[in-house]
XYZ file of C-alpha atoms in Angstrom:
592
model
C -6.359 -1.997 -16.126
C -8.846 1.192 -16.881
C -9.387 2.850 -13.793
C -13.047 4.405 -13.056
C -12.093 6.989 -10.521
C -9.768 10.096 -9.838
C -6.479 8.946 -8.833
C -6.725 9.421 -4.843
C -4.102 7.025 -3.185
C -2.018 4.395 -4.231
C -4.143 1.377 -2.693
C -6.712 0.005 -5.417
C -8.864 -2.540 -5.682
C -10.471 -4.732 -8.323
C -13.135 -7.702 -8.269
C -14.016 -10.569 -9.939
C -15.623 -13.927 -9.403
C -14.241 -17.283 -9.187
C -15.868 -20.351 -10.809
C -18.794 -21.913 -9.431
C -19.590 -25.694 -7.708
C -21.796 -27.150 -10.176
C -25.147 -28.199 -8.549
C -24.428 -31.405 -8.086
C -21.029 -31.082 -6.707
C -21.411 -30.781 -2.760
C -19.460 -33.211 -1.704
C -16.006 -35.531 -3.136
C -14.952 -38.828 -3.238
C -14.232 -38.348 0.663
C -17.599 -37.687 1.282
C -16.268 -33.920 2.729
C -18.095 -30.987 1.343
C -16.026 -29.646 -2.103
C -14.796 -26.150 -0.851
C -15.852 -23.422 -2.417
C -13.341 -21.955 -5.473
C -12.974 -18.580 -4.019
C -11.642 -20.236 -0.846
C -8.995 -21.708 -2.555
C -8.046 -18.521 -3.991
C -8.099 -16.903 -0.480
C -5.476 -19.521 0.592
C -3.129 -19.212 -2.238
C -3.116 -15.531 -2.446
C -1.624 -15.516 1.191
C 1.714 -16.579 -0.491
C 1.379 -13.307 -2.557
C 1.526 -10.942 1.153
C 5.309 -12.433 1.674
C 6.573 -10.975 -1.797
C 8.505 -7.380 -1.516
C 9.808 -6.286 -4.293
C 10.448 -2.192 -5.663
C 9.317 -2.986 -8.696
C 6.083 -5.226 -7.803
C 2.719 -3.196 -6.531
C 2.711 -4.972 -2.949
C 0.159 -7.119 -2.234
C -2.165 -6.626 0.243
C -5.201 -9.320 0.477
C -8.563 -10.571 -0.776
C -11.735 -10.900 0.399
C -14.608 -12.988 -0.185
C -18.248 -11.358 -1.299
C -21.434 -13.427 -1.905
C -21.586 -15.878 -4.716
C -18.324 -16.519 -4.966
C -17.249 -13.083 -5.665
C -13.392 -12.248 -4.848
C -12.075 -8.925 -3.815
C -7.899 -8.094 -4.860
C -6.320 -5.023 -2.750
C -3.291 -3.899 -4.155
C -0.786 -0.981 -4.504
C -1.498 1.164 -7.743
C 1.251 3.781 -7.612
C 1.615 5.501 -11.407
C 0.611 5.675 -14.830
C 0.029 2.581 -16.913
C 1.833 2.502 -19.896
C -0.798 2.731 -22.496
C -1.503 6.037 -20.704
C 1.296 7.784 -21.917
C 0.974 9.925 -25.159
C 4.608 10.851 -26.103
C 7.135 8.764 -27.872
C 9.925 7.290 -25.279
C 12.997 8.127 -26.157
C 16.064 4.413 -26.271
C 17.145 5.570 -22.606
C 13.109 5.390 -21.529
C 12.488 2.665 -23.406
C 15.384 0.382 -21.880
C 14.808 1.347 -18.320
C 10.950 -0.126 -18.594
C 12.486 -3.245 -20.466
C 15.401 -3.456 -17.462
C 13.335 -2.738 -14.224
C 10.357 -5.384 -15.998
C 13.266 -7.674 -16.691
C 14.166 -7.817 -13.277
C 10.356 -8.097 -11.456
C 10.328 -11.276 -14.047
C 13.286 -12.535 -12.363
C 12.268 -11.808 -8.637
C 8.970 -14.026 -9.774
C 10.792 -16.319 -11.655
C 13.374 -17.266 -8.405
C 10.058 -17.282 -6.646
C 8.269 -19.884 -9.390
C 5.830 -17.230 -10.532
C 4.493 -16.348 -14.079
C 2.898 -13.267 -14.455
C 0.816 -14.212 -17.825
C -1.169 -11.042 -17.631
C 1.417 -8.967 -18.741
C 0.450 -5.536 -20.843
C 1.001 -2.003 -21.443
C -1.843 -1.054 -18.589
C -0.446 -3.640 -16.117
C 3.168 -1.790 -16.321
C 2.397 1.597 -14.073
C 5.221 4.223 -14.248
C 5.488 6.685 -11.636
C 7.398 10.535 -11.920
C 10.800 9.624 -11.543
C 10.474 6.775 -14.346
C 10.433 4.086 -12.035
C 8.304 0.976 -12.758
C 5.742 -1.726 -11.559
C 4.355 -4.258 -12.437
C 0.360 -4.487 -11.179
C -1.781 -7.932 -10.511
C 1.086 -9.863 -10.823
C -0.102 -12.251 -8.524
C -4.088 -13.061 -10.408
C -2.809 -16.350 -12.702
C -0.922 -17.901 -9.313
C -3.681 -17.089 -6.871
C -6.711 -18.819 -9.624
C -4.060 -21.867 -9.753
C -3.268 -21.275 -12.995
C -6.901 -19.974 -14.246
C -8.394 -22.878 -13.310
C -10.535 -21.968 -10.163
C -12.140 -18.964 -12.712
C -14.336 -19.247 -15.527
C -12.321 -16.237 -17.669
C -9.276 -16.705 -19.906
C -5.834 -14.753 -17.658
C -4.251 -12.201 -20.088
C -4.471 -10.189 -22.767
C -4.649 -12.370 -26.470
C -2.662 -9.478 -28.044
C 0.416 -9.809 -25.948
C 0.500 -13.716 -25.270
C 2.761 -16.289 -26.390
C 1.839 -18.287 -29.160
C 2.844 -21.622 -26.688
C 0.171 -20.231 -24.412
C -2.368 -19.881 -27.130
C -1.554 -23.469 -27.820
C -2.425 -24.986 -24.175
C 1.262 -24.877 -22.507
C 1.143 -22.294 -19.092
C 3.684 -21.524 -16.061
C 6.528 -20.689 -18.706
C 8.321 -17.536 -17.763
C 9.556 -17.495 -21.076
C 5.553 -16.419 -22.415
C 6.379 -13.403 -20.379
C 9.750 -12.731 -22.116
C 7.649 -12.520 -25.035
C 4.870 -10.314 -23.524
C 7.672 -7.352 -22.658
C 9.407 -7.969 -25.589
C 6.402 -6.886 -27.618
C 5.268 -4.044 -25.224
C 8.655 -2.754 -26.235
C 8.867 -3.377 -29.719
C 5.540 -1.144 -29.867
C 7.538 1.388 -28.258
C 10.377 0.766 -30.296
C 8.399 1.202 -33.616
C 6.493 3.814 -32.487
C 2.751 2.215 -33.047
C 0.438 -0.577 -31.293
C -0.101 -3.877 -32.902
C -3.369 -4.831 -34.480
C -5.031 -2.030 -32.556
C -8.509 -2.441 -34.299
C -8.840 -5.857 -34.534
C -11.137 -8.398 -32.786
C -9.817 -11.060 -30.282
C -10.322 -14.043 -32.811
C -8.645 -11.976 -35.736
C -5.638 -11.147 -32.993
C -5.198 -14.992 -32.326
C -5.121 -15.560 -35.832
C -2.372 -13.340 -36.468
C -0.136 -14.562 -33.624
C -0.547 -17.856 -34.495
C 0.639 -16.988 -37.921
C 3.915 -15.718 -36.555
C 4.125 -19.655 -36.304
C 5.399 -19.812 -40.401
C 7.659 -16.580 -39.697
C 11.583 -17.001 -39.074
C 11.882 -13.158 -38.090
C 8.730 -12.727 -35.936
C 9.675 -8.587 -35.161
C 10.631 -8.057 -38.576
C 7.581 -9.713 -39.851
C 5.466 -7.625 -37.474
C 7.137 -4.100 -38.591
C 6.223 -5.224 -42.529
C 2.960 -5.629 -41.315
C 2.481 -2.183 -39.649
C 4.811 -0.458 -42.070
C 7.210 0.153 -40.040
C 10.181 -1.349 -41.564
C 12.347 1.921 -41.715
C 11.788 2.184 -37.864
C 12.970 -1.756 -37.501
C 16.128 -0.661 -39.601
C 17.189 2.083 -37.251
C 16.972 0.103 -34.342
C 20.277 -0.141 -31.868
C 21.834 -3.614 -33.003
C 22.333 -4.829 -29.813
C 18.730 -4.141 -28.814
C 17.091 -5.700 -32.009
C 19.515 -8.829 -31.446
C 18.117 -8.472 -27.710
C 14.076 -8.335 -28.798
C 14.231 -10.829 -31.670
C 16.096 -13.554 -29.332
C 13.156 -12.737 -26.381
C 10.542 -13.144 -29.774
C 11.770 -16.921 -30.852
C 8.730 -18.825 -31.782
C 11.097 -21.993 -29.418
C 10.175 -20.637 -25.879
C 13.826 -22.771 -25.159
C 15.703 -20.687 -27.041
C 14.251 -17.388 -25.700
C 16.651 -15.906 -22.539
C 15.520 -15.721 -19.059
C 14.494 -12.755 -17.426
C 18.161 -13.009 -15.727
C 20.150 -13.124 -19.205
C 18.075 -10.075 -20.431
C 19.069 -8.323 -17.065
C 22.723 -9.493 -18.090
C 22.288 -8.453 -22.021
C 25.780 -6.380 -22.418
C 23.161 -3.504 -23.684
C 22.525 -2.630 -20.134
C 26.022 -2.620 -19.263
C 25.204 0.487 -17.194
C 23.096 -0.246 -15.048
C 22.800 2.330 -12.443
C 21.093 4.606 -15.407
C 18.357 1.780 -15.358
C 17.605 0.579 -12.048
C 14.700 1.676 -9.526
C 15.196 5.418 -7.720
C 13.576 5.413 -4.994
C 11.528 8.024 -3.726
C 10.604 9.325 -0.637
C 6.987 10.223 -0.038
C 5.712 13.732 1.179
C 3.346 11.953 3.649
C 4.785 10.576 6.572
C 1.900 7.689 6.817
C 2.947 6.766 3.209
C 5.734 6.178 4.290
C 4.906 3.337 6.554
C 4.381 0.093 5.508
C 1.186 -0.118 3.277
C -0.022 -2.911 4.674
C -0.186 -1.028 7.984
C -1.977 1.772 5.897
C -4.637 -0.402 4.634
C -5.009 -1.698 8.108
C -5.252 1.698 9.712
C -7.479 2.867 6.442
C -9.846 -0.381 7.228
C -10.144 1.045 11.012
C -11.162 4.227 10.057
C -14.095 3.100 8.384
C -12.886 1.832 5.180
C -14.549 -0.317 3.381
C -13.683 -2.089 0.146
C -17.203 -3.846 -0.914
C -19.012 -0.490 -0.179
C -16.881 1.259 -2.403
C -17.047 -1.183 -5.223
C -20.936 -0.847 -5.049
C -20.457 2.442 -4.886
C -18.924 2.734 -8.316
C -20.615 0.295 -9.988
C -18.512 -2.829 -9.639
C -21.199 -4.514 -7.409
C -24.212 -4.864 -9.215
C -27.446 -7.279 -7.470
C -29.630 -9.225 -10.063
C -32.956 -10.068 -9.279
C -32.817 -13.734 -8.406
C -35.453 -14.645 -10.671
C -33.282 -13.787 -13.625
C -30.667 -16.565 -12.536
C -33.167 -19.305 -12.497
C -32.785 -22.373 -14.679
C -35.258 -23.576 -17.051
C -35.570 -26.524 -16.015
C -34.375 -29.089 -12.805
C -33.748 -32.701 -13.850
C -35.538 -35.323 -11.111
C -31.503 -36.016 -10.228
C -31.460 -32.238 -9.151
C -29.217 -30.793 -12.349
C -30.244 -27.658 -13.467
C -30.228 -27.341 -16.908
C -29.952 -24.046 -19.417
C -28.848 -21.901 -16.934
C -28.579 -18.107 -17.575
C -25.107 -16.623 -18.590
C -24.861 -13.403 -16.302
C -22.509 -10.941 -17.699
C -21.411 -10.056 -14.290
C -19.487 -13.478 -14.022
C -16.725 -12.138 -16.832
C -13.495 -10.206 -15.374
C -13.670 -6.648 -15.390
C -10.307 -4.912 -15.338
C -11.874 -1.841 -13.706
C -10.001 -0.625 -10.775
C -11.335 1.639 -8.009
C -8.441 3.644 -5.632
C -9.683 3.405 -2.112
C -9.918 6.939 -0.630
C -7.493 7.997 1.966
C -9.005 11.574 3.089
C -11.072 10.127 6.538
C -7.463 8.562 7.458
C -5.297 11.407 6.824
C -7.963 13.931 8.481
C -7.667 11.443 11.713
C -3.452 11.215 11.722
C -3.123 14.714 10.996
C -3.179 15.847 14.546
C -0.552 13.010 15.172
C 2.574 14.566 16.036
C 5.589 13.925 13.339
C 7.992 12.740 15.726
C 5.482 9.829 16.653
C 5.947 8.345 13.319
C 9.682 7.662 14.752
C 9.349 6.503 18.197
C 12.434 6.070 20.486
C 12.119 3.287 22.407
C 15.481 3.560 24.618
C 14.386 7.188 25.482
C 11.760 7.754 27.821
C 11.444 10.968 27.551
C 10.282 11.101 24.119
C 9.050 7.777 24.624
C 4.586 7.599 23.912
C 2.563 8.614 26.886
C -0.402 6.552 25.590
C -3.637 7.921 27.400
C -4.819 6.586 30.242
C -8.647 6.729 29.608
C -7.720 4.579 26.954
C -7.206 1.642 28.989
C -10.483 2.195 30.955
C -11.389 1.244 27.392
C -12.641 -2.313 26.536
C -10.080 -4.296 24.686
C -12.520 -4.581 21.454
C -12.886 -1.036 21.602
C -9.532 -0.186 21.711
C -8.513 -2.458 18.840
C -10.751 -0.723 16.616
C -9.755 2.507 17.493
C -7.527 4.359 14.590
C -5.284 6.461 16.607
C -4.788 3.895 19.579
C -3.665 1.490 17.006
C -1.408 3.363 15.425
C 0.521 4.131 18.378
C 0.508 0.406 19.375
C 1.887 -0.221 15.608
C 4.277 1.907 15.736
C 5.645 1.010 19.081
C 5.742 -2.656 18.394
C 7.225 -3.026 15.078
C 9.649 -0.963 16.265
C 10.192 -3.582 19.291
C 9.851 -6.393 16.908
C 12.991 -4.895 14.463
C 15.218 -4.612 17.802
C 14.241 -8.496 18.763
C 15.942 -10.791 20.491
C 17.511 -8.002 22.031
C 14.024 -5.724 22.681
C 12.693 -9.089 24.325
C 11.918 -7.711 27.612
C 10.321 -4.809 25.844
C 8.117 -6.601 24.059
C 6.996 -8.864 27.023
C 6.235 -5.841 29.576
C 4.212 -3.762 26.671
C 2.342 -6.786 26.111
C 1.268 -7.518 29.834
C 1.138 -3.761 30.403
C -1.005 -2.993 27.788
C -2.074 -5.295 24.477
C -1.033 -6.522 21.320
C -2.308 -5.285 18.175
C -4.170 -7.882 16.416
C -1.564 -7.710 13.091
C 0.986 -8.642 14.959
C -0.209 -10.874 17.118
C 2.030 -13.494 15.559
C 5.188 -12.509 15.833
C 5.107 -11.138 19.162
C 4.126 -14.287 20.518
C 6.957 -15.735 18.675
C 9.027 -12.993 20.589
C 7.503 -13.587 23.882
C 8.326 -17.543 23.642
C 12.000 -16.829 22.279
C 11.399 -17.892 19.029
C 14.343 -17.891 16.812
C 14.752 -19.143 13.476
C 17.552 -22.050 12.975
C 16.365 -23.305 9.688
C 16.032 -26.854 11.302
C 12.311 -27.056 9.840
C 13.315 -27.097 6.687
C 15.239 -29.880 7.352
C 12.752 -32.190 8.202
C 10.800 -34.715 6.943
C 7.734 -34.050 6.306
C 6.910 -36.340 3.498
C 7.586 -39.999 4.015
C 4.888 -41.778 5.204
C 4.021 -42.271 9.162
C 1.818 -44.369 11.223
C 0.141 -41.190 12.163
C -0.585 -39.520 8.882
C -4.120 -41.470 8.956
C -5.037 -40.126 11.981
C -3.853 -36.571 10.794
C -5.437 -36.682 7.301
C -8.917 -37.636 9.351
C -9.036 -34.666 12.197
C -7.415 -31.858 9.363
C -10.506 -31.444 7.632
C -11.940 -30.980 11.021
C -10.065 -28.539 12.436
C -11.633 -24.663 12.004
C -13.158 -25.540 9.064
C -15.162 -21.900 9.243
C -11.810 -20.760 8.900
C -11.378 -19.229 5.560
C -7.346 -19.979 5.695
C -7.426 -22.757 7.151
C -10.605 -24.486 4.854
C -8.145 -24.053 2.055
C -6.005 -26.873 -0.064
C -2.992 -24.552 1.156
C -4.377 -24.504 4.820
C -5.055 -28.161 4.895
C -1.363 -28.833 3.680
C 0.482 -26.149 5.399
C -1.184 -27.851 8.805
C -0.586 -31.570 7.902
C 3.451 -30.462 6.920
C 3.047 -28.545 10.236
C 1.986 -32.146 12.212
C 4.552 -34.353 10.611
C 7.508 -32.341 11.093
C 6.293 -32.075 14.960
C 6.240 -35.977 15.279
C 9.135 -36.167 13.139
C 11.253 -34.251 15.623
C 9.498 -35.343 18.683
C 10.154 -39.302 19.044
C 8.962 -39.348 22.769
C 6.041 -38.181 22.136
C 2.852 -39.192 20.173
C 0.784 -37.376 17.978
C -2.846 -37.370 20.320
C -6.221 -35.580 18.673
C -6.444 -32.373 19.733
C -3.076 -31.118 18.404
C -3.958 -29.959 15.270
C -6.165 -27.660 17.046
C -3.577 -26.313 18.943
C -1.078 -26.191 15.785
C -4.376 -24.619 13.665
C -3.325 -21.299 16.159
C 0.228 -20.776 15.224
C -0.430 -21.599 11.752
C -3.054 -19.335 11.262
C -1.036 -16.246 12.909
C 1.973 -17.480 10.672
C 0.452 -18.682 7.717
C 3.461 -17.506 5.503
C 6.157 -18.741 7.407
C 5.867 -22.423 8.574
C 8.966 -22.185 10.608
C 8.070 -19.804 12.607
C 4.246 -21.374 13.421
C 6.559 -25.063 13.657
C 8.668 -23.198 16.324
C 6.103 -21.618 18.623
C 4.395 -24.492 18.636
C 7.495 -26.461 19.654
C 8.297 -23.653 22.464
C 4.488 -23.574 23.475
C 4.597 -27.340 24.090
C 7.528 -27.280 25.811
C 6.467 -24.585 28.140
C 2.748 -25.374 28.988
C 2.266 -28.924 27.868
C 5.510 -30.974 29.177
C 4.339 -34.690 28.962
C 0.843 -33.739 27.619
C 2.160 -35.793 24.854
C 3.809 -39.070 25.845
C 2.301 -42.269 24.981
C 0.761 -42.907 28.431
C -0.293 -39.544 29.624
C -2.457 -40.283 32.160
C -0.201 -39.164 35.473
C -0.720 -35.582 33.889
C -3.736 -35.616 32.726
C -5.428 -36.899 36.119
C -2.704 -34.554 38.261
C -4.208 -31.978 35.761
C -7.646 -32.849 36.931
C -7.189 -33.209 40.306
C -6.239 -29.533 40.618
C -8.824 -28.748 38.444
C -11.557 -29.988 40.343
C -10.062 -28.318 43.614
C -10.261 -25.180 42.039
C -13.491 -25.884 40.537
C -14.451 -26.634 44.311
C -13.148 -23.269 46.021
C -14.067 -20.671 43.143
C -17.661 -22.070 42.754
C -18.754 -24.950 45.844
C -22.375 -24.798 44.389
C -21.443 -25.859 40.351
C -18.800 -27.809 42.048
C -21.401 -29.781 44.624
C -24.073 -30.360 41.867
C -21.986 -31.225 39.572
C -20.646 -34.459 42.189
C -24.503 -34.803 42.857
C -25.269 -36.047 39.363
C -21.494 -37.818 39.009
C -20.635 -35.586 36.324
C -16.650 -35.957 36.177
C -14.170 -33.068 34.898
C -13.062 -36.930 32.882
C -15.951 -36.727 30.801
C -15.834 -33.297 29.396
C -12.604 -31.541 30.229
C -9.627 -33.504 29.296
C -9.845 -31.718 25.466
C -9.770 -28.666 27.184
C -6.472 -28.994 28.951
C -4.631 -31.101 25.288
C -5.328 -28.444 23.215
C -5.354 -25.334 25.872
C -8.851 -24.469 24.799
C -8.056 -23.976 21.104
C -10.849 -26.095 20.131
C -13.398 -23.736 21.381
C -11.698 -20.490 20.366
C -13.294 -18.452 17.331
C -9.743 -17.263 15.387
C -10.507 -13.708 14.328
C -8.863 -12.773 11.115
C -5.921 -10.485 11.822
């Protein structure tokens, strides 16, 4: 992707817009409103936060604009590939085919295609190591289909793709295995043709038996085909088979006996001057956001963000059944591979002063333990969680707790009532606080055969914080209902009772990559400050919950308490959802 700006940091961003409702789609078969397309984006990108790998740019969110426009931050750390003016030497050239080879296979194991796959997509940093940039775009649009823009590059995709079939990792084999025959031969394929004419000539490769031979003829580069290592043209031509069966997997081309040596080929990593950048990045986009960053500014700012006056996106005409017909094509609505790098100068100036040994906190050693300021908790809690340098202590601290659990347990309980949790992590130190600890028992259960509450369940769902941008989405909705089933799977003495899912909606949306962990505070939460809530006839705790209730009602405020008998207005009638789902109902979930 062309960049627009000076090279600053290695966070960028890019934009683009997802399809949009037609007019007269507002609500389904259901009768519920249709979501909105860059919703469902929002929810499926989540997956993308949980993938590490050293040769993937790491992931770091979306955001939704206005009119359905959706906002990608990523890591963008080196040069893309068509950047680079010299020739690679064969020692170059197979590192980039190895350490592609085996991103392919990390997204393969994880049943991701890349399908964008192209020379400025394939960033190389100064020590030769490489990633692979918007890997995630094609899986987060469901395939392309929630945009209105074909995914990828015509010159480097698989003729199978050109012909309708998708989610093959073997169309990426293909991609790489062109990028490096280009390198190979020294030249870039049909460099001055148009899209249609490019299509054309892949599609011809159809009649070919020797696709990379046919391709060198074509750019006369047959004497550079020639001198090509055996093994490696035997590798390329194999990845080039018109039958996508026959080509290997990303594993097998890992495997290839050509990179027998491996540790000449695999990722170096290096260690970064700047002791921030050396955190985790999605803590430094967190801290970056705090000190005043701000993603849709900055993409207005450079031109990515442009307003049309509304007039110019009326229709010509609105049928009496309220379809609008001949509407205006806005060129903003096509992808732009632009990238802007977010600046990181306000957020260094503001952890500069920061001490280096802070960065490494000790948290058996009081002495060089963090003597947090005390005006700081004079502070209002809002305040303090939008505060750079208070946060970044509190990070620190905590994720430092949280690698050390179930042993730092203690820890994290007494900085938590001492002092507050920082809103990232809210999540997992609550699983700390309850005990959570994984078993793998969720994934045991069964969460798909039918139930006599799954009615029930598919009715409240859509429901339950629908302003919720996570949990609005398909993934949401199912992630939740999974959630419900395997908790009246594994609860037989109990019964599943409306108001749950409001209460699961909170550990889901804290944990909304890892189900087990949301399935398992939920379970401990229950267990600890709901015992009997849920039983079939609940109403010995439910009035005992009452009853106490309304005596504390009656001692804290007499007056509210008095009227409220005066006009027979029971804590029955309006407080029994309060105490089932602990008030979850009425709580706004702040995105963390």
């Amino acid at each position: 992707m062309p960049s627009i700006m000076k090279r600053e940091s290695n966070l960028a961003a890019f934009t683009f817009f997802a399809k949009s409702l037609g007019t007269g789609d507002i609500c389904g078969s259901n009768g519920l409103p249709i979501l909105p397309n860059s919703i469902s984006i929002m929810g499926r990108s989540q997956y993308l936060k949980s993938l590490k790998h050293p040769n993937l740019c790491e992931f770091l969110g979306t955001l939704r604009g206005k009119h359905e426009r959706t906002v990608v931050v990523s890591e963008y750390n080196g040069t893309p590939l068509n950047e680079f003016n010299h020739q690679f030497d064969q020692d170059d050239i197979l590192r980039i085919f190895y350490q592609v080879a085996t991103a392919l296979n990390f997204m393969h194991e994880h049943d991701l295609t890349h399908n964008s796959l192209e020379p400025s997509n394939i960033l190389i940093d100064t020590h030769k190591n490489v990633k692979l940039f918007n890997f995630g775009l094609f899986y987060m649009t469901n395939s392309g289909k929630y945009v209105s823009f074909p995914i990828g590059n015509v010159k480097y995709t698989a003729p199978e793709r050109l012909l309708g079939m998708r989610d093959n990792i073997k169309g990426d084999v293909w991609s790489i295995a062109l990028i490096v025959a280009e390198l190979v031969l020294g030249c870039t394929f049909w460099a001055n043709l148009k899209i249609c004419q490019v299509t054309r000539k892949i599609l011809s490769l159809l009649s070919t038996n020797n696709v990379l031979e046919k391709i060198a003829r074509e750019h006369e580069r047959y004497d550079e085909y020639t001198r090509i290592d055996t093994n490696l043209k035997t590798l390329l031509e194999s990845c080039l088979d018109l039958m996508s069966d026959k080509r290997p997997l990303p594993m097998e081309i890992i495997e290839n006996e050509i990179f027998i040596e491996k540790e000449k080929f695999e990722f170096k990593a290096e260690t970064p001057k700047s002791l921030l950048m050396r955190c985790p990045l999605s803590l430094v986009y967190y801290l970056w956001q705090l000190a005043g960053g701000d993603v849709l500014s900055d993409l207005k700012k450079e031109g990515l963000i442009k307003n049309e006056a509304p007039i110019l996106l009326m229709p010509n005409a609105v049928l009496l059944d309220g379809k609008e017909v001949a509407l205006p094509k806005s060129q903003n609505h096509l992808f732009d591979p632009k990238i802007i790098f977010l600046s990181l100068n306000n957020l260094m100036e503001k952890v500069s002063k920061i001490p280096k040994r802070d960065f490494f906190p000790l948290i058996h050693t009081p002495k060089y333990g963090y003597k947090i300021d005390p005006e700081y908790q004079k502070l209002p809690l809002i305040i303090r969680e939008r505060d750079t340098i208070y946060q970044f202590y509190r990070m620190m601290l905590m994720s430092r707790l949280i690698q050390g659990y179930p042993y730092t347990r203690d820890m994290i309980i007494e900085q938590s009532r001492q002092f507050d949790i920082p809103p990232p992590l809210r999540g997992k130190i609550w699983s700390c606080i309850l005990g959570v600890i994984k078993t793998g028992k969720y994934e045991w259960l069964d969460k798909e055969t039918p139930t006599s509450t799954d009615r029930q369940i598919e009715v409240d769902i859509p429901r339950c914080h629908q302003y919720d941008e996570l949990l609005s989405s398909p993934d949401g909705h199912l992630k939740l209902k999974r959630l419900l089933k395997a908790w009246v799977v594994s609860h037989p003495h109990y019964v599943y009772w409306q108001g749950l899912d409001s209460l699961t909606a909170v550990f889901l949306h804290l944990n909304f990559n890892d189900e087990e962990i949301a399935y398992e505070s939920l379970c401990k939460f229950i267990s600890k400050y709901l015992h009997w809530f849920f039983l079939k006839d609940n109403s010995a705790i439910i009035k005992e919950c009452l009853a106490k209730f309304s005596q504390l009602t009656a001692f804290h405020e007499p007056a509210m308490a008095k009227h409220l008998a005066t006009i027979n207005f029971i804590p029955e009638l309006f407080a029994i959802p309060w105490f089932l789902t602990m008030f979850s109902r009425k709580l706004i979930l702040c995105p963390s």
